[in-house]
Amino acid sequence: MTKGRPWHKERLFFLISSARHFVAVLEAKGFTVLYLQAKSTPAGIEKAQAEYGKLPVLCAEPSSHTQYAQLRKLGVEFVENDFFLTPRALFTSWAESQKSFVMENFYRAQRIRLNILVEGNKPVEGRWNFDAENRLPPPKSYTWPKRLLHSRDEIDKQVAKELGYEPTDSWATTRAGALKQLKNFLDNHLAGFGPYEDAVTLDEWSLHHSLLSPYLNNGLLTAEEVISACIKRYDQDLAPIESIEAFVRQIIGWREYINGMYWFLGPEYKQLNGLEAKRELLPLFVDSSKTKMNCVKQVVTQVETRAWTHHIPRLMILSNLALVTGTNPQQFLDWMREQFIDAADWVMVPNIIGMGVHADGGRLMTKPYAAGGAYIYRMTQYCKGCDYDPKKRVGEDACPFTTLYWDFLDRHKAQFSKNHRMSQQVNGLTRLTDLPELRVRAKKVLQGLSDGTI
Ligand SMILES: Cc1cc2nc3c(=O)[nH]c(=O)nc-3n(C[C@H](O)[C@H](O)[C@H](O)COP(=O)(O)OP(=O)(O)OC[C@H]3O[C@@H](n4cnc5c(N)ncnc54)[C@H](O)[C@@H]3O)c2cc1C
Ligand code: SF4
């Protein structure tokens, strides 16, 4: 996993250093650890078998179809993975009982099954969902609590040296550090999590987000302990229901649903390209200096710096751009997979192929998350510092998102007009008196993005 692809070094540092620290923890507990560096996991197992004979190999269920198949071929015995709260067979029986895979339905069933924020079969405080109170735009003058900075020990320094990279102080590489991050979130951010979960500001990159996904995905924390700690705060009346519910939804709803769907949809799902999107990956993804779009430049810069940005920039800026430009989904998926600290196949594939770029023909989400500049203007603080005007769809200073949003609907109108959740958006095209001009501008914008000049 360290060679052959342009992996973000922040990601490599985090994963390798966490593994090395884990070795030290196991050894301190008296286990014998064989820490092998091999070309692949199967090659490593074969190397160990050559040394120790064909002892039984036990493995937690892995995080990708490819690795699952490779390990199965080697005769490995799988153990249910405590990274998740929902056994795969249980998710399959839920999915098989559904006509469409609506996350909200899964989430409500999870609340009841896991006995979280429910009284019997009813939600506490009378509602399943507090979205109406949340999803506020960025606050005007607001003091964000200080972020936790993670210091580096000798193991970290050694890994950083081997990688020739100076890591940021954003990520812990030990269980103690991950627990500190959890406590910091609970003490300083949980209460404010809900209202600003969709906002994007210039003065703070993590807002009230937990920054826990890397640890949940590499095992430094379990979903079970994170959710119990959160519910304890609710029981002690230390955070309002709209924030508690919003966070619980992410952990027992979205995270479990995405993992369940990855295994349910099978290995072929990753290759879908339902909108026949053929554009090569735009140069701005690889180099933030290749764009003048302020929102995209700032978000790609964040990713370049620390391999993370929160869910709205991932969905409404990066994926939205790939969607409306018709970028090849697999190339975009590869880039996201390589760049993000918390990326793994199980989580990137449904989030990109299904949610981000609608390459699955709507199996996961009934409509694509396409948006023009108006959404970005409302939910972020990027537009004021931009060369483009979010309200304009034609002309040299038209916002590329606004132009391409309409052009995207125009290009796919035959397909989308059959979708009742899209028909209103598609009908909007008939009100555009400047559609011929917009089509010309869209061609220019697409060329400019491919050339790295927009
Ligand atoms: C296009 C796209 C790609 C994404 N890629 C990843 C990825 O590679 N790895 C990853 O862990 N998350 C991914 N997510 C989900 C989400 O963006 C991140 O989990 C979140 O930004 C991580 O920061 P946080 O821990 O501060 O999250 P918070 O906002 O504090 O949320 C709490 C937790 O909820 C879970 N969660 C919320 N939404 C999702 C989701 N859609 N899928 C899985 N878990 C979710 C995460 O474990 C997260 O830590 C993606 C979302 C989108 C839209
Ligand atoms: S005007 Fe358009 S390109 Fe510029 S920051 Fe706003 S949404 Fe992004």
Coordinates of C-alpha atoms and ligand atoms in Angstrom, one line a residue:
M1 CA 0.0 0.0 0.0
T2 CA 2.9 2.4 0.1
K3 CA 4.1 2.0 -3.5
G4 CA 2.6 1.9 -7.0
R5 CA 0.0 4.7 -6.4
P6 CA 0.4 8.4 -5.5
W7 CA -0.9 7.9 -1.9
H8 CA -1.0 11.1 0.2
K9 CA 2.0 10.9 2.6
E10 CA -0.2 12.2 5.5
R11 CA -2.3 9.1 5.0
L12 CA 0.7 6.7 4.7
F13 CA 2.2 8.3 7.8
F14 CA -1.0 7.9 9.8
L15 CA -1.6 4.3 8.8
I16 CA 2.0 3.1 9.2
S17 CA 2.7 4.9 12.4
S18 CA -0.6 3.7 13.9
A19 CA 0.4 0.1 13.0
R20 CA 3.9 0.5 14.5
H21 CA 2.4 1.9 17.7
F22 CA 0.0 -1.1 17.8
V23 CA 2.9 -3.5 17.6
A24 CA 4.5 -1.8 20.6
V25 CA 1.2 -2.0 22.6
L26 CA 0.9 -5.8 21.8
E27 CA 4.5 -6.5 22.7
A28 CA 4.1 -4.6 26.0
K29 CA 1.1 -6.8 26.7
G30 CA 3.3 -9.9 26.2
F31 CA 2.3 -11.0 22.7
T32 CA 4.8 -12.2 20.2
V33 CA 4.5 -10.0 17.1
L34 CA 5.9 -10.6 13.7
Y35 CA 5.9 -7.3 11.9
L36 CA 6.4 -8.0 8.2
Q37 CA 6.9 -5.7 5.3
A38 CA 5.6 -7.5 2.2
K39 CA 4.4 -6.6 -1.3
S40 CA 0.8 -7.4 -0.4
T41 CA -1.2 -9.0 2.5
P42 CA -1.3 -12.5 0.8
A43 CA 2.5 -12.2 0.2
G44 CA 3.0 -11.4 3.9
I45 CA 0.9 -14.3 5.0
E46 CA 2.7 -16.7 2.7
K47 CA 6.1 -15.4 4.1
A48 CA 4.9 -16.0 7.6
Q49 CA 3.6 -19.5 6.7
A50 CA 7.0 -20.3 5.1
E51 CA 8.6 -19.5 8.5
Y52 CA 6.0 -20.9 10.9
G53 CA 4.2 -23.6 8.9
K54 CA 0.6 -23.6 7.8
L55 CA -0.9 -22.6 11.2
P56 CA -4.6 -21.5 11.1
V57 CA -4.9 -17.8 10.1
L58 CA -7.6 -15.7 11.8
C59 CA -8.5 -12.3 10.4
A60 CA -11.1 -9.6 11.1
E61 CA -13.4 -9.2 8.0
P62 CA -11.3 -7.0 5.7
S63 CA -12.3 -3.6 4.2
S64 CA -12.5 -4.5 0.5
H65 CA -13.9 -7.1 -1.8
T66 CA -10.5 -7.6 -3.4
Q67 CA -8.8 -8.3 -0.1
Y68 CA -11.7 -10.5 1.0
A69 CA -11.3 -12.7 -2.1
Q70 CA -7.5 -12.9 -1.8
L71 CA -7.6 -13.9 1.8
R72 CA -10.4 -16.4 1.2
K73 CA -8.2 -18.0 -1.4
L74 CA -5.5 -18.5 1.2
G75 CA -8.0 -20.3 3.5
V76 CA -8.1 -17.6 6.1
E77 CA -10.8 -17.8 8.7
F78 CA -12.8 -14.6 9.2
V79 CA -14.0 -13.1 12.5
E80 CA -16.8 -10.5 12.6
N81 CA -15.2 -7.0 12.6
D82 CA -15.8 -4.8 15.6
F83 CA -15.2 -1.7 13.5
F84 CA -19.0 -1.9 12.9
L85 CA -22.2 -2.4 14.8
T86 CA -24.1 -4.3 12.2
P87 CA -23.2 -7.8 11.2
R88 CA -23.1 -8.2 7.4
A89 CA -25.8 -10.9 7.4
L90 CA -28.2 -8.7 9.3
F91 CA -27.7 -5.8 6.9
T92 CA -28.3 -8.2 4.0
S93 CA -31.6 -9.3 5.4
W94 CA -32.6 -5.6 5.9
A95 CA -31.6 -4.7 2.3
E96 CA -33.4 -7.7 0.8
S97 CA -36.6 -6.6 2.5
Q98 CA -36.5 -3.1 1.0
K99 CA -37.9 -1.8 -2.3
S100 CA -35.4 1.0 -2.3
F101 CA -32.5 1.5 0.1
V102 CA -33.5 4.6 1.9
M103 CA -30.9 5.4 4.6
E104 CA -33.6 7.0 6.9
N105 CA -35.5 3.7 7.1
F106 CA -32.3 1.8 8.0
Y107 CA -31.4 4.4 10.6
R108 CA -34.8 4.2 12.3
A109 CA -34.5 0.4 12.4
Q110 CA -31.0 0.8 13.9
R111 CA -32.3 3.2 16.6
I112 CA -34.8 0.5 17.7
R113 CA -32.5 -2.5 17.3
L114 CA -29.7 -0.9 19.2
N115 CA -32.0 0.8 21.7
I116 CA -30.5 4.3 21.1
L117 CA -32.6 7.4 21.7
V118 CA -35.8 5.5 21.8
E119 CA -38.6 4.7 24.2
G120 CA -39.9 1.4 23.0
N121 CA -40.4 1.9 19.2
K122 CA -40.8 5.7 19.5
P123 CA -38.0 8.3 19.2
V124 CA -37.2 10.3 22.4
E125 CA -38.4 13.9 22.3
G126 CA -41.0 12.9 19.7
R127 CA -38.9 13.1 16.5
W128 CA -36.5 10.9 14.5
N129 CA -34.9 13.8 12.7
F130 CA -33.8 17.3 13.7
D131 CA -32.6 18.5 10.3
A132 CA -34.9 21.4 10.4
E133 CA -33.0 22.9 13.3
N134 CA -29.6 22.0 11.8
R135 CA -27.9 22.7 8.5
L136 CA -27.5 26.4 9.2
P137 CA -25.2 28.6 7.0
P138 CA -21.8 29.7 8.5
P139 CA -22.2 31.9 11.6
K140 CA -21.1 35.5 11.2
S141 CA -19.0 36.1 14.3
Y142 CA -18.3 32.9 16.2
T143 CA -15.4 31.6 18.2
W144 CA -14.6 28.1 17.4
P145 CA -13.1 26.1 20.3
K146 CA -9.3 25.4 20.0
R147 CA -8.5 22.3 18.0
L148 CA -6.5 19.5 19.6
L149 CA -2.9 19.3 18.3
H150 CA -1.2 15.9 18.3
S151 CA 2.5 15.8 19.2
R152 CA 5.0 13.3 17.7
D153 CA 6.9 10.6 19.5
E154 CA 10.0 8.6 18.5
I155 CA 8.0 6.0 16.5
D156 CA 6.2 8.8 14.6
K157 CA 9.5 10.5 13.9
Q158 CA 11.0 7.3 12.5
V159 CA 8.1 6.7 10.2
A160 CA 8.1 10.3 9.0
K161 CA 11.8 10.0 8.3
E162 CA 11.3 6.8 6.3
L163 CA 8.6 8.5 4.2
G164 CA 10.6 11.7 3.8
Y165 CA 7.6 13.7 5.0
E166 CA 6.8 16.2 7.8
P167 CA 3.3 15.3 9.0
T168 CA 0.9 17.9 10.3
D169 CA -0.4 17.8 13.9
S170 CA -3.9 17.0 12.9
W171 CA -3.9 13.2 13.5
A172 CA -3.1 11.0 16.5
T173 CA -1.4 7.6 15.8
T174 CA -2.1 6.0 19.2
R175 CA -5.2 4.8 21.0
A176 CA -4.4 7.3 23.8
G177 CA -4.3 10.1 21.2
A178 CA -7.6 8.9 19.6
L179 CA -9.3 8.8 23.0
K180 CA -8.1 12.4 23.6
Q181 CA -9.6 13.4 20.3
L182 CA -12.9 11.8 21.4
K183 CA -12.9 13.6 24.7
N184 CA -12.1 16.9 23.0
F185 CA -15.0 16.4 20.7
L186 CA -17.4 15.5 23.5
D187 CA -16.3 18.4 25.7
N188 CA -16.0 21.2 23.1
H189 CA -17.9 20.3 20.0
L190 CA -20.7 17.8 20.4
A191 CA -23.2 20.4 21.7
G192 CA -22.7 22.6 18.6
F193 CA -22.3 19.7 16.1
G194 CA -25.8 19.8 14.6
P195 CA -26.5 23.4 13.7
Y196 CA -23.2 23.9 11.7
E197 CA -22.7 20.4 10.4
D198 CA -23.2 21.5 6.8
A199 CA -21.5 24.9 7.0
V200 CA -18.0 25.7 5.5
T201 CA -16.1 28.7 6.9
L202 CA -12.8 30.4 6.1
D203 CA -11.5 30.7 9.6
E204 CA -11.8 27.1 10.7
W205 CA -11.5 23.9 8.6
S206 CA -12.9 21.4 11.1
L207 CA -15.7 23.5 12.6
H208 CA -17.6 21.2 15.1
H209 CA -16.8 18.0 13.2
S210 CA -15.4 15.2 15.4
L211 CA -12.3 14.3 13.3
L212 CA -12.9 10.7 14.4
S213 CA -13.3 8.9 11.1
P214 CA -9.6 7.9 10.7
Y215 CA -9.6 6.2 14.1
L216 CA -13.0 4.5 13.6
N217 CA -11.7 3.2 10.3
N218 CA -8.3 1.9 11.5
G219 CA -9.5 0.5 14.8
L220 CA -8.0 3.0 17.3
L221 CA -11.6 3.6 18.4
T222 CA -14.7 1.5 18.0
A223 CA -18.1 2.8 16.9
E224 CA -19.6 1.2 20.0
E225 CA -17.5 3.2 22.5
V226 CA -18.0 6.5 20.5
I227 CA -21.8 6.1 20.5
S228 CA -21.9 5.1 24.2
A229 CA -19.9 8.1 25.2
C230 CA -22.2 10.4 23.1
I231 CA -25.4 9.0 24.7
K232 CA -23.9 9.4 28.2
R233 CA -23.6 13.2 27.4
Y234 CA -27.2 13.2 26.4
D235 CA -28.3 11.4 29.6
Q236 CA -26.3 13.9 31.6
D237 CA -28.1 16.7 29.7
L238 CA -24.8 18.1 28.4
A239 CA -25.8 18.5 24.8
P240 CA -29.1 19.3 23.0
I241 CA -31.0 16.6 21.2
E242 CA -30.5 18.2 17.7
S243 CA -26.8 17.8 18.0
I244 CA -26.9 14.4 19.7
E245 CA -29.3 13.0 17.1
A246 CA -27.3 14.5 14.2
F247 CA -24.1 12.8 15.5
V248 CA -25.9 9.5 16.3
R249 CA -27.3 9.5 12.7
Q250 CA -23.7 9.7 11.3
I251 CA -22.4 6.8 13.4
I252 CA -25.2 4.3 13.6
G253 CA -26.9 5.4 10.4
W254 CA -24.7 6.7 7.6
R255 CA -21.5 4.8 8.5
E256 CA -23.2 1.4 9.0
Y257 CA -25.4 1.9 5.9
I258 CA -22.5 2.7 3.7
N259 CA -20.6 -0.3 4.9
G260 CA -23.6 -2.6 4.6
M261 CA -24.4 -1.3 1.1
Y262 CA -20.8 -1.8 0.0
W263 CA -20.9 -5.5 0.8
F264 CA -24.5 -5.9 -0.4
L265 CA -23.9 -4.3 -3.8
G266 CA -20.9 -6.5 -4.6
P267 CA -17.6 -6.0 -6.4
E268 CA -19.0 -4.9 -9.8
Y269 CA -20.6 -1.8 -8.3
K270 CA -17.3 0.0 -8.2
Q271 CA -17.1 -0.1 -12.1
L272 CA -20.5 1.5 -12.8
N273 CA -20.6 4.6 -15.0
G274 CA -24.4 5.1 -15.5
L275 CA -24.0 8.7 -16.8
E276 CA -21.2 7.6 -19.3
A277 CA -18.9 10.2 -17.9
K278 CA -15.7 10.2 -19.8
R279 CA -13.7 13.3 -19.0
E280 CA -10.2 12.7 -17.7
L281 CA -9.5 13.7 -14.1
L282 CA -9.1 17.5 -14.1
P283 CA -5.6 18.8 -13.4
L284 CA -6.9 20.9 -10.4
F285 CA -7.5 17.8 -8.4
V286 CA -3.8 17.0 -8.5
D287 CA -2.6 20.6 -8.2
S288 CA -4.7 23.3 -6.5
S289 CA -2.9 26.0 -8.4
K290 CA -4.6 24.8 -11.6
T291 CA -7.9 26.6 -10.9
K292 CA -9.2 30.1 -10.2
M293 CA -12.5 28.7 -8.6
N294 CA -12.0 29.9 -5.0
C295 CA -14.1 27.1 -3.4
V296 CA -12.3 24.3 -5.3
K297 CA -8.8 25.8 -4.7
Q298 CA -9.4 26.2 -1.0
V299 CA -10.8 22.7 -0.6
V300 CA -8.1 21.0 -2.7
T301 CA -5.5 22.9 -0.7
Q302 CA -7.0 21.5 2.6
V303 CA -6.8 18.0 1.1
E304 CA -3.2 18.6 0.0
T305 CA -2.3 19.8 3.5
R306 CA -3.9 17.2 5.8
A307 CA -5.7 14.7 3.6
W308 CA -9.1 15.7 5.1
T309 CA -12.0 18.0 4.5
H310 CA -15.5 17.6 5.9
H311 CA -18.5 16.0 4.2
I312 CA -19.9 19.1 2.5
P313 CA -16.7 19.9 0.6
R314 CA -16.4 16.2 -0.3
L315 CA -19.9 16.1 -1.6
M316 CA -20.9 19.5 -2.7
I317 CA -17.6 20.8 -4.0
L318 CA -15.3 18.0 -5.1
S319 CA -17.9 15.3 -6.1
N320 CA -20.3 18.0 -7.4
L321 CA -17.5 19.2 -9.7
A322 CA -16.7 15.7 -10.9
L323 CA -20.4 15.1 -11.5
V324 CA -21.3 18.3 -13.4
T325 CA -18.1 18.1 -15.5
G326 CA -18.8 14.5 -16.5
T327 CA -15.5 13.3 -15.0
N328 CA -14.8 9.5 -15.2
P329 CA -16.1 8.1 -11.9
Q330 CA -13.3 5.5 -11.5
Q331 CA -10.6 8.1 -12.0
F332 CA -12.3 10.4 -9.5
L333 CA -12.7 7.5 -7.1
D334 CA -9.1 6.6 -7.4
W335 CA -8.0 10.2 -6.6
M336 CA -10.3 10.4 -3.5
R337 CA -9.1 7.0 -2.3
E338 CA -5.5 8.0 -2.6
Q339 CA -5.8 11.4 -1.0
F340 CA -8.0 11.0 2.1
I341 CA -6.8 10.1 5.6
D342 CA -9.9 8.0 6.3
A343 CA -10.4 6.4 2.9
A344 CA -11.0 2.6 2.4
D345 CA -12.7 0.8 -0.3
W346 CA -15.9 0.0 1.8
V347 CA -16.5 3.7 2.4
M348 CA -15.2 5.5 -0.7
V349 CA -17.0 3.3 -3.2
P350 CA -20.6 3.9 -2.2
N351 CA -19.9 7.5 -1.2
I352 CA -18.5 8.3 -4.6
I353 CA -20.1 5.9 -7.1
G354 CA -23.6 6.2 -5.4
M355 CA -23.8 9.5 -3.5
G356 CA -21.1 11.7 -5.1
V357 CA -21.3 11.2 -8.8
H358 CA -24.6 9.2 -9.3
A359 CA -22.8 6.6 -11.4
D360 CA -25.0 3.8 -10.2
G361 CA -28.2 5.0 -11.9
G362 CA -29.8 5.9 -8.6
R363 CA -29.5 2.6 -6.7
L364 CA -28.3 4.4 -3.5
M365 CA -29.6 7.9 -3.9
T366 CA -32.7 8.6 -5.8
K367 CA -31.3 11.9 -7.3
P368 CA -27.8 13.3 -8.0
Y369 CA -26.3 15.8 -5.6
A370 CA -25.8 18.4 -8.4
A371 CA -25.8 22.1 -7.3
G372 CA -24.9 25.5 -8.8
G373 CA -23.1 28.4 -7.2
A374 CA -26.2 29.5 -5.2
Y375 CA -25.8 26.5 -2.8
I376 CA -22.1 27.2 -2.3
Y377 CA -22.7 30.9 -1.8
R378 CA -25.3 30.1 0.9
M379 CA -23.3 27.4 2.8
T380 CA -19.7 28.6 2.5
Q381 CA -17.7 31.8 2.7
Y382 CA -15.8 31.2 -0.5
C383 CA -17.7 33.2 -3.1
K384 CA -16.7 36.6 -1.8
G385 CA -13.1 36.0 -2.6
C386 CA -13.7 34.5 -6.0
D387 CA -13.1 35.8 -9.5
Y388 CA -16.5 34.4 -10.5
D389 CA -20.1 35.4 -9.7
P390 CA -22.3 32.7 -8.3
K391 CA -25.4 34.3 -9.6
K392 CA -24.2 34.4 -13.2
R393 CA -24.5 31.4 -15.6
V394 CA -23.3 33.1 -18.7
G395 CA -20.4 35.5 -19.4
E396 CA -16.7 35.4 -18.7
D397 CA -17.2 35.9 -14.9
A398 CA -20.1 33.4 -14.6
C399 CA -19.6 30.8 -11.8
P400 CA -18.5 27.6 -13.4
F401 CA -20.7 25.6 -11.0
T402 CA -23.8 27.6 -12.0
T403 CA -23.1 27.2 -15.7
L404 CA -22.3 23.6 -15.5
Y405 CA -25.2 22.7 -13.2
W406 CA -27.6 23.8 -15.9
D407 CA -25.5 22.3 -18.7
F408 CA -25.5 19.0 -16.7
L409 CA -29.3 19.0 -16.5
D410 CA -29.5 19.9 -20.2
R411 CA -27.1 17.0 -21.2
H412 CA -29.1 14.4 -19.1
K413 CA -32.6 15.8 -19.4
A414 CA -34.0 12.8 -21.2
Q415 CA -32.8 10.4 -18.4
F416 CA -33.7 12.8 -15.5
S417 CA -37.1 13.8 -16.7
K418 CA -38.3 10.2 -15.9
N419 CA -37.2 10.7 -12.3
H420 CA -40.0 12.3 -10.4
R421 CA -37.5 13.8 -7.8
M422 CA -35.6 15.5 -10.7
S423 CA -38.5 16.7 -12.9
Q424 CA -38.8 20.1 -11.2
Q425 CA -35.1 20.8 -11.7
V426 CA -35.3 19.6 -15.3
N427 CA -38.4 21.8 -15.9
G428 CA -36.3 24.8 -14.8
L429 CA -34.5 24.5 -18.1
T430 CA -37.5 25.6 -20.0
R431 CA -37.4 29.0 -18.2
L432 CA -33.8 29.7 -19.3
T433 CA -34.0 32.2 -22.2
D434 CA -30.2 32.1 -22.5
L435 CA -29.8 28.3 -23.0
P436 CA -28.0 28.5 -26.4
E437 CA -25.5 31.0 -24.9
L438 CA -25.2 28.8 -21.8
R439 CA -24.3 25.8 -23.9
V440 CA -21.5 27.7 -25.6
R441 CA -20.2 29.0 -22.2
A442 CA -20.3 25.5 -20.7
K443 CA -18.1 24.1 -23.6
K444 CA -15.6 26.9 -22.9
V445 CA -15.7 26.2 -19.1
L446 CA -15.2 22.5 -19.6
Q447 CA -12.2 23.1 -21.9
G448 CA -10.8 25.7 -19.4
L449 CA -11.1 23.2 -16.5
S450 CA -9.4 20.5 -18.5
D451 CA -6.6 23.0 -19.5
G452 CA -6.3 24.2 -15.9
T453 CA -7.2 27.8 -16.8
I454 CA -10.6 28.3 -15.1
Ligands
LIG1 C1 -18.0 11.9 -1.4 C2 -17.8 11.5 0.0 C3 -16.7 10.7 0.3 C4 -16.5 10.2 1.6 N1 -15.4 9.4 1.9 C5 -15.2 9.0 3.2 C6 -14.1 8.1 3.5 O1 -13.3 7.8 2.6 N2 -14.0 7.7 4.8 C7 -14.9 8.0 5.7 O2 -14.7 7.6 6.9 N3 -15.9 8.8 5.5 C8 -16.1 9.3 4.2 N4 -17.2 10.2 4.0 C9 -18.1 10.5 5.0 C10 -17.7 11.8 5.8 O3 -17.4 12.9 4.9 C11 -16.6 11.6 6.7 O4 -16.7 10.4 7.5 C12 -16.3 12.8 7.6 O5 -16.1 13.9 6.9 C13 -15.2 12.5 8.5 O6 -14.9 13.5 9.4 P1 -15.4 13.5 10.9 O7 -14.9 12.3 11.6 O8 -15.1 14.8 11.5 O9 -17.0 13.3 10.7 P2 -18.3 13.8 11.5 O10 -18.9 14.9 10.7 O11 -17.9 14.2 12.9 O12 -19.2 12.5 11.5 C14 -19.0 11.5 12.5 C15 -18.8 10.2 11.8 O13 -19.8 9.7 11.1 C16 -19.4 8.8 10.1 N5 -19.9 9.1 8.8 C17 -20.7 10.2 8.5 N6 -21.1 10.2 7.2 C18 -20.6 9.0 6.7 C19 -20.7 8.5 5.4 N7 -21.3 9.0 4.4 N8 -20.0 7.3 5.2 C20 -19.3 6.7 6.2 N9 -19.2 7.3 7.4 C21 -19.8 8.4 7.7 C22 -17.8 8.9 10.1 O14 -17.3 7.8 10.7 C23 -17.6 10.1 10.9 O15 -16.4 10.1 11.6 C24 -17.4 10.6 2.6 C25 -18.5 11.4 2.3 C26 -18.7 11.8 1.0 C27 -19.9 12.7 0.7
SF4_2 S1 -18.4 31.9 -7.3 FE1 -18.6 29.8 -8.0 S2 -16.5 29.1 -8.3 FE2 -16.4 30.9 -7.1 S3 -16.3 30.3 -5.0 FE3 -18.5 30.6 -5.5 S4 -19.3 28.7 -6.2 FE4 -17.1 28.5 -6.2

